[in-house]
Amino acid sequence: DTRTLHLLLPWSVILLTYTSGSLISVLPISIAGVGTRDMLFIFLLGMVHIPAAGAMALSTFGFIITPILSLLTLLFIAQIGGRYAARHNH
C-alpha cells in the first residue's frame, strides 16, 4: 500500500501503524474505527514527516479500498467457479 501511494516508510513504521490501526478498529469508540484510525495514522506517520493527506490516503487504502477489492475479487472467482460447476454437472 505504501509503495502504491509513493510513501517511503521503514518496515517498522508500517508494522507499528497497521498493527495500531487494526487494534484501534476493534475498540468500541467509533464504527469500524473510522475517524479514530485515521487520526492515529496522521499522528504516527506525522512523526516520520508524512503529511496528513498521505496518512489519510494510506488509512483509507489499507482498511477500506484493499478489503473491498479483495472481496470483489473473491466474488468474481466464486462466480466463475459457479458457472464452471454448472456447465460440468449437467
Short mmCIF file of C-alpha atoms in Angstrom, two decimals:
data_model
loop_
_atom_site.label_atom_id
_atom_site.label_comp_id
_atom_site.label_asym_id
_atom_site.label_seq_id
_atom_site.Cartn_x
_atom_site.Cartn_y
_atom_site.Cartn_z
CA ASP A 1 0.00 0.00 0.00
CA THR A 2 2.78 2.41 0.84
CA ARG A 3 4.52 1.80 -2.49
CA THR A 4 1.27 2.39 -4.36
CA LEU A 5 0.93 5.76 -2.65
CA HIS A 6 4.66 6.54 -3.06
CA LEU A 7 5.22 6.76 0.69
CA LEU A 8 8.72 5.63 1.56
CA LEU A 9 8.47 4.22 5.05
CA PRO A 10 10.61 1.78 7.03
CA TRP A 11 9.01 -1.61 7.67
CA SER A 12 8.99 -0.94 11.41
CA VAL A 13 6.80 2.16 10.94
CA ILE A 14 4.46 0.30 8.58
CA LEU A 15 4.14 -2.59 11.02
CA LEU A 16 3.51 -0.29 14.00
CA THR A 17 0.99 1.82 12.11
CA TYR A 18 -1.03 -1.06 10.66
CA THR A 19 -0.99 -3.03 13.91
CA SER A 20 -2.10 0.00 15.90
CA GLY A 21 -4.74 0.80 13.27
CA SER A 22 -6.12 -2.73 13.49
CA LEU A 23 -6.21 -2.60 17.28
CA ILE A 24 -8.00 0.75 17.40
CA SER A 25 -10.52 -0.51 14.83
CA VAL A 26 -11.87 -3.09 17.27
CA LEU A 27 -12.29 -0.66 20.17
CA PRO A 28 -15.90 0.41 20.72
CA ILE A 29 -15.07 4.07 20.13
CA SER A 30 -16.47 4.50 16.63
CA ILE A 31 -17.98 2.34 13.91
CA ALA A 32 -15.16 0.17 12.50
CA GLY A 33 -12.59 2.63 13.82
CA VAL A 34 -13.39 5.20 11.16
CA GLY A 35 -12.03 8.55 12.29
CA THR A 36 -10.03 7.22 15.22
CA ARG A 37 -7.87 5.03 12.98
CA ASP A 38 -7.35 7.95 10.61
CA MET A 39 -6.27 10.23 13.45
CA LEU A 40 -3.88 7.53 14.69
CA PHE A 41 -2.36 7.25 11.20
CA ILE A 42 -1.96 11.03 11.00
CA PHE A 43 -0.28 11.09 14.41
CA LEU A 44 2.07 8.14 13.88
CA LEU A 45 3.03 8.98 10.31
CA GLY A 46 3.39 12.64 11.18
CA MET A 47 6.25 11.60 13.46
CA VAL A 48 8.13 10.39 10.38
CA HIS A 49 7.20 13.52 8.38
CA ILE A 50 4.39 12.07 6.26
CA PRO A 51 1.75 14.74 5.54
CA ALA A 52 -1.79 14.26 6.86
CA ALA A 53 -3.13 13.71 3.33
CA GLY A 54 -0.71 10.83 2.82
CA ALA A 55 -1.64 9.32 6.16
CA MET A 56 -5.36 9.58 5.35
CA ALA A 57 -4.80 8.02 1.94
CA LEU A 58 -2.88 5.13 3.46
CA SER A 59 -5.54 4.57 6.11
CA THR A 60 -8.33 4.61 3.53
CA PHE A 61 -6.43 2.44 1.09
CA GLY A 62 -5.36 -0.12 3.68
CA PHE A 63 -8.61 -0.50 5.58
CA ILE A 64 -11.33 0.27 3.02
CA ILE A 65 -10.20 0.03 -0.60
CA THR A 66 -7.98 -3.06 -0.34
CA PRO A 67 -10.58 -5.16 1.55
CA ILE A 68 -13.33 -4.13 -0.89
CA LEU A 69 -11.17 -5.03 -3.88
CA SER A 70 -10.30 -8.35 -2.25
CA LEU A 71 -13.97 -9.15 -1.65
CA LEU A 72 -14.87 -8.22 -5.22
CA THR A 73 -12.09 -10.47 -6.50
CA LEU A 74 -13.38 -13.37 -4.37
CA LEU A 75 -16.91 -12.74 -5.64
CA PHE A 76 -15.65 -12.77 -9.22
CA ILE A 77 -13.77 -16.04 -8.64
CA ALA A 78 -16.85 -17.58 -6.99
CA GLN A 79 -18.99 -16.57 -9.97
CA ILE A 80 -16.55 -18.16 -12.39
CA GLY A 81 -16.38 -21.30 -10.23
CA GLY A 82 -20.18 -21.50 -10.04
CA ARG A 83 -20.55 -21.20 -13.80
CA TYR A 84 -17.84 -23.80 -14.37
CA ALA A 85 -19.53 -26.21 -11.96
CA ALA A 86 -22.94 -25.63 -13.54
CA ARG A 87 -21.58 -26.44 -17.00
CA HIS A 88 -19.83 -29.62 -15.93
CA ASN A 89 -22.58 -31.01 -13.70
CA HIS A 90 -25.18 -31.38 -16.44
#
